[in-house]
Coordinates of C-alpha atoms in Angstrom, one line a residue:
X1 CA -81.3 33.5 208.4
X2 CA -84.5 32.0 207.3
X3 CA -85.5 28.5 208.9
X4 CA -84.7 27.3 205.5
X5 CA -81.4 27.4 205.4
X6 CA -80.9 25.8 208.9
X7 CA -81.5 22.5 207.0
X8 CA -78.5 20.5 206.0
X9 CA -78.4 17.8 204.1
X10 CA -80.6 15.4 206.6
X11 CA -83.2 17.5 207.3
X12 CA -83.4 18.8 203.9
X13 CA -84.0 15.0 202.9
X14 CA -86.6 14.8 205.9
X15 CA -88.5 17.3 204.4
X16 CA -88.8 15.2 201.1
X17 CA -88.9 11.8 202.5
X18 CA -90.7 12.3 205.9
X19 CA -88.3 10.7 207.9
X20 CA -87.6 11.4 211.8
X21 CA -84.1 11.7 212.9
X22 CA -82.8 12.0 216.7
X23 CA -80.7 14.9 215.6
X24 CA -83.1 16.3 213.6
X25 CA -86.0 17.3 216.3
X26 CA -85.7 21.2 215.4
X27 CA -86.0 20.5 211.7
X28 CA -88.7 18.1 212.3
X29 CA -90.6 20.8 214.0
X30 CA -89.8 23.3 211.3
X31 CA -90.8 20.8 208.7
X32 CA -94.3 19.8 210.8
X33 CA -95.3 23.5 210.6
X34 CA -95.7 23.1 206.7
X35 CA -99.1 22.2 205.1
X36 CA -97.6 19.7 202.7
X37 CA -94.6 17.5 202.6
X38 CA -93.5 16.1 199.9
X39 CA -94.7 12.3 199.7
X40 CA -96.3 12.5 202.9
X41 CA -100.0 12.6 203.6
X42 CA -101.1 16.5 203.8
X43 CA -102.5 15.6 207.2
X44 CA -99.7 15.8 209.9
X45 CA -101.8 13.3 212.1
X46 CA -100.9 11.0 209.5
X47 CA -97.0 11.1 209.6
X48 CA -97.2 8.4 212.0
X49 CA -98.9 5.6 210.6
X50 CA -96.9 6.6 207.6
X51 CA -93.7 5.8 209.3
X52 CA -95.1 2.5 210.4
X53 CA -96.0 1.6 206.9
X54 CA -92.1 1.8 205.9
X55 CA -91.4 0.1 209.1
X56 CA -93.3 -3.0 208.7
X57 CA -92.5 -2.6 204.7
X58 CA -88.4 -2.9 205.8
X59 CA -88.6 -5.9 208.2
X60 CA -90.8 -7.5 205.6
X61 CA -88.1 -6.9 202.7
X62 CA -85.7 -8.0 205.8
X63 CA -87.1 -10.7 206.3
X64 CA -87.5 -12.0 202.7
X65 CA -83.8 -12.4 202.5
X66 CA -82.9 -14.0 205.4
X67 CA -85.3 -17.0 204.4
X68 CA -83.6 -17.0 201.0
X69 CA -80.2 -17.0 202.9
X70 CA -79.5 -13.7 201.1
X71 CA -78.4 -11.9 204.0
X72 CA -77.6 -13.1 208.0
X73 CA -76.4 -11.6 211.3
X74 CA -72.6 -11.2 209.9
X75 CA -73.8 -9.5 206.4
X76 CA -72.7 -5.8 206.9
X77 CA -75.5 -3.5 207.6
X78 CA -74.8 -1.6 204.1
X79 CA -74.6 -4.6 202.2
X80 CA -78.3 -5.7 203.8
X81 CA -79.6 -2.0 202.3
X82 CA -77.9 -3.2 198.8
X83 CA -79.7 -6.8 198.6
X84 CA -83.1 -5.1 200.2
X85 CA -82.8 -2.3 197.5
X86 CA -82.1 -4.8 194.9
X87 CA -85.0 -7.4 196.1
X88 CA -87.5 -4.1 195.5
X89 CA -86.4 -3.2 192.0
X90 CA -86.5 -6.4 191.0
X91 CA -82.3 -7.2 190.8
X92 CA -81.6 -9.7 193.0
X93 CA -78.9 -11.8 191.7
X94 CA -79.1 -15.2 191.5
X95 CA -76.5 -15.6 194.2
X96 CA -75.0 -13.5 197.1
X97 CA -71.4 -14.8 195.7
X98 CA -72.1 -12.9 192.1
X99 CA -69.9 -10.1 191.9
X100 CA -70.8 -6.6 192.3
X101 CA -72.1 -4.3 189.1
X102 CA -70.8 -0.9 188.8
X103 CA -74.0 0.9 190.0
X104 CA -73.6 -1.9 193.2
X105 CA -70.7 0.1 194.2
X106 CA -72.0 3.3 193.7
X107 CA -74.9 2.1 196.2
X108 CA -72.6 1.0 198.5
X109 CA -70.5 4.0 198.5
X110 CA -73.4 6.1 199.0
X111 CA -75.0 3.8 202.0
X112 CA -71.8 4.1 203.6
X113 CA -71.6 7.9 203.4
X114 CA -75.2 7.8 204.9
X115 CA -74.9 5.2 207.4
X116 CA -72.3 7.8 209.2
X117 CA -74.8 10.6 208.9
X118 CA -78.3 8.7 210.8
X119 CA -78.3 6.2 213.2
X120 CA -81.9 4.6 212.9
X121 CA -81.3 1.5 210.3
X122 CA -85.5 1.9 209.0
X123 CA -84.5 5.8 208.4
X124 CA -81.1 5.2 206.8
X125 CA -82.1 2.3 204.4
X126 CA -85.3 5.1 203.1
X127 CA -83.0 7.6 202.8
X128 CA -80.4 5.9 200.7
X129 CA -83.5 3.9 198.7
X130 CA -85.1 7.8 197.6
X131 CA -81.1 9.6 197.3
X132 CA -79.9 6.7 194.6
X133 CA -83.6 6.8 192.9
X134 CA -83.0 10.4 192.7
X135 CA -79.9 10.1 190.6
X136 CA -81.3 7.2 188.2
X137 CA -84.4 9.7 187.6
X138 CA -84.1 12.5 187.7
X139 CA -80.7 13.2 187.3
X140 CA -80.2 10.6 184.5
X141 CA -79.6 12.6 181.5
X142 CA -77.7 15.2 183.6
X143 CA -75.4 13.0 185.4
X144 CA -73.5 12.4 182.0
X145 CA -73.1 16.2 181.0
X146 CA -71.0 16.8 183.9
X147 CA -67.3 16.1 182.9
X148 CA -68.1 18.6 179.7
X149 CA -69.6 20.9 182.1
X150 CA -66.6 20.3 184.7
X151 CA -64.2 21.2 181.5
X152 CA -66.1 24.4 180.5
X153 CA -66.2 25.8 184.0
X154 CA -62.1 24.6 185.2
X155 CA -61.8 26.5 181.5
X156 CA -63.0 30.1 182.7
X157 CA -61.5 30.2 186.1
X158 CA -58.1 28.6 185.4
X159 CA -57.7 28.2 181.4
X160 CA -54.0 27.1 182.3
X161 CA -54.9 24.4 184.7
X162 CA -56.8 23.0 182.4
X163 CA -54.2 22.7 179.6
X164 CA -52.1 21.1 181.7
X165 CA -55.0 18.4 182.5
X166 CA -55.2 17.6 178.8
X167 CA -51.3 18.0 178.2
X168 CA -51.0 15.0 180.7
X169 CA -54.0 13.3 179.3
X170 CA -55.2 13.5 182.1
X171 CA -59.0 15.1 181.5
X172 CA -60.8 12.0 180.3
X173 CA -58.9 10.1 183.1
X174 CA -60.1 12.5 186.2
X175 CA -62.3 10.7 189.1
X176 CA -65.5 11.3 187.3
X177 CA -67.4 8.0 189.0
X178 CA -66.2 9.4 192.5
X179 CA -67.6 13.0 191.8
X180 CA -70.7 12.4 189.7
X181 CA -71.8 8.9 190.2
X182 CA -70.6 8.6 194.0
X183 CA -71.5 12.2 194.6
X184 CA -68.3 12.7 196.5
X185 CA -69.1 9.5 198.5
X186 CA -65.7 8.4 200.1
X187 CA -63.9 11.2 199.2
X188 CA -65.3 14.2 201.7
X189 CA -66.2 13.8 204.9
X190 CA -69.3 13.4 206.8
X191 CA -69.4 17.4 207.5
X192 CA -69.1 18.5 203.9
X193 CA -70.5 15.6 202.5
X194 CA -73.9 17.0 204.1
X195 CA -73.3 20.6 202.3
X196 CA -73.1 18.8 199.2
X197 CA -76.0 17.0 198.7
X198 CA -78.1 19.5 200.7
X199 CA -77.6 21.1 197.1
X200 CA -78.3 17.4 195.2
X201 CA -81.7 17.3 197.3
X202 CA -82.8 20.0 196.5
X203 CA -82.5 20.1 193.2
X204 CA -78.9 20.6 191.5
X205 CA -76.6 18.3 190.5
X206 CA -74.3 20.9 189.2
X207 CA -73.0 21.8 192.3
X208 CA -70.8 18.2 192.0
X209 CA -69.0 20.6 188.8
X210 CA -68.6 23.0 190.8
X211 CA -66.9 21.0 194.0
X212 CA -64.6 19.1 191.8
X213 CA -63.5 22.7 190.0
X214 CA -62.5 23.9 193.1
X215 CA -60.4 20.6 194.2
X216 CA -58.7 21.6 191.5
X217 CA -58.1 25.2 191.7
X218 CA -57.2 24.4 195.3
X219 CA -54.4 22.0 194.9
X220 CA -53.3 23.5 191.7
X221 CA -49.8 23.8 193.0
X222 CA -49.9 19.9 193.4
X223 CA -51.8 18.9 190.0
X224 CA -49.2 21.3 188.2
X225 CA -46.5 19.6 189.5
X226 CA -47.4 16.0 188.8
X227 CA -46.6 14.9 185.1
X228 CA -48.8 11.9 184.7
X229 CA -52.8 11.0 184.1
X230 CA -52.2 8.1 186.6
X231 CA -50.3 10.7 189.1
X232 CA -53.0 13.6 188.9
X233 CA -56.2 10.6 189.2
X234 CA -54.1 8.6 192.3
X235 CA -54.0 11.9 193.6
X236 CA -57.4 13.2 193.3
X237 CA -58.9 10.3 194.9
X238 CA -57.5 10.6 197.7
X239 CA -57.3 14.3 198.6
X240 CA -56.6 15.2 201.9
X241 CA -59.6 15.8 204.2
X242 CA -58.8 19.1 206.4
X243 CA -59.7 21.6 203.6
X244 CA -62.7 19.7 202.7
X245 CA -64.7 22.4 204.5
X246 CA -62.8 25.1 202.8
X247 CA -63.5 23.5 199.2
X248 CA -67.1 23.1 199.8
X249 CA -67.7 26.8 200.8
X250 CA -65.8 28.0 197.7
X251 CA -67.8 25.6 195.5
X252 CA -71.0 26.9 196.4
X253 CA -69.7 30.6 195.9
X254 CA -69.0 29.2 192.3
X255 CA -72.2 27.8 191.9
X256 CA -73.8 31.2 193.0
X257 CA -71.1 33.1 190.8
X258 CA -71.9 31.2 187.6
X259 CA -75.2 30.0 187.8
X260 CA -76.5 32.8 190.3
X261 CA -79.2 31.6 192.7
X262 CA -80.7 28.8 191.3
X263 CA -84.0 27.3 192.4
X264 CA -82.3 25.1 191.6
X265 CA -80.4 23.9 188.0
X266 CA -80.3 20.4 187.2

């Protein structure tokens, strides 16, 4: 096994990032042994002040909303990342009591799925910040392909399945926010969350087609036997967690069967 693929998801995101993680020390070390990484300065001595730049840059943003009454002691921690991510890209609402946009909740979904995965608040917030820019760049016109690319695929491995779906309706109705937006963000666990967006990181989104293709063909018994769009979607949100492993390691022996090894596709 190459020291590459050691890296899950967080030390995958290290690598582009530069973040330190107390779990991550053998990945670190893997990561300091390249010339160039990423965003960070080409000189390792560097790193550090680096680091200290993003510190000082999140107690400042910190700070800027407690003054404004934006955020306190009770606020919960991944709300504080929301209002510090919207102070920096200039979408700070008015008022803290405004209610939440769509891509809010995506955030949120997403900072809670991370906020389980690294315990250092500066390394959490950076991570979250560069994964949801990642999706509004350079996944933006991909992103929206995916259900028609989730329809071809669930097509050529179970063309009967998939009749069924649209039989009920039920195709336009699927969790397509929890898969492609969230990236699976509330719906698998910590574990094979990471296995996920290892693949997101490092350049495919199409593994997310793949993932939900095989919920499918897993609980195909299940969908089959349900009769309703409401039924099948109720259902698909809340799939039970103990084959999550299972479903992850099948999707990425999709994603090798169909799109062979990518390098990766978008």
């Amino acid at each position: 096994m190459t020291e590459d693929s050691q890296r899950n998801f967080r030390s995958v995101y290290y690598e582009k990032v530069g973040f330190r993680g107390v779990e991550e020390k053998k990945s670190l070390e893997i990561l300091l042994k390249d010339d160039r990484l990423g965003i960070l300065p080409p000189h390792h001595e560097s790193h550090a002040q680096v680091m200290m730049y993003r510190k000082e840059q999140y107690c400042d943003v910190l700070h800027a909303l407690e003054v404004v009454r934006f955020v306190s002691d009770a606020t919960p921690q991944v709300e504080v990342y929301l209002r510090m991510y919207q102070l920096e890209s200039g979408k700070l609402p008015r008022s803290p009591s405004f209610p939440l946009e769509p891509e809010d909740e995506v955030f949120l979904a997403i900072a809670k799925a991370v906020e389980e995965m690294v315990e250092d608040s500066v390394d959490c917030y950076w991570i979250i910040r560069s994964f949801v820019n990642q999706l509004k760049n350079k996944y933006r016109e991909s992103l929206p392909q995916l259900p028609k690319a989730f329809e071809q695929y669930l097509n050529l491995e179970d063309s009967r399945l998939l009749s069924h779906l649209k039989t009920c309706s039920a195709l336009s109705k699927l969790p397509y926010d929890l898969w492609f937006k969230r990236c699976f963000a509330g719906s698998l666990p910590e574990s094979s969350l990471q296995r996920v967006w290892d693949k997101v990181v490092s350049g495919s989104c199409k593994i997310l087609v793949f993932v939900a293709v095989e919920i499918l063909l897993t609980f195909k018994i299940k969908v089959m036997a349900l009769n309703s769009a409401e039924k099948i979607t109720k259902f698909l949100e809340n799939i039970p967690q103990d084959s999550s492993d299972a479903i992850v390691s099948k999707a990425i022996d999709l994603w090798h069967k169909h799109c062979g090894t990518p390098v990766h596709s978008a």
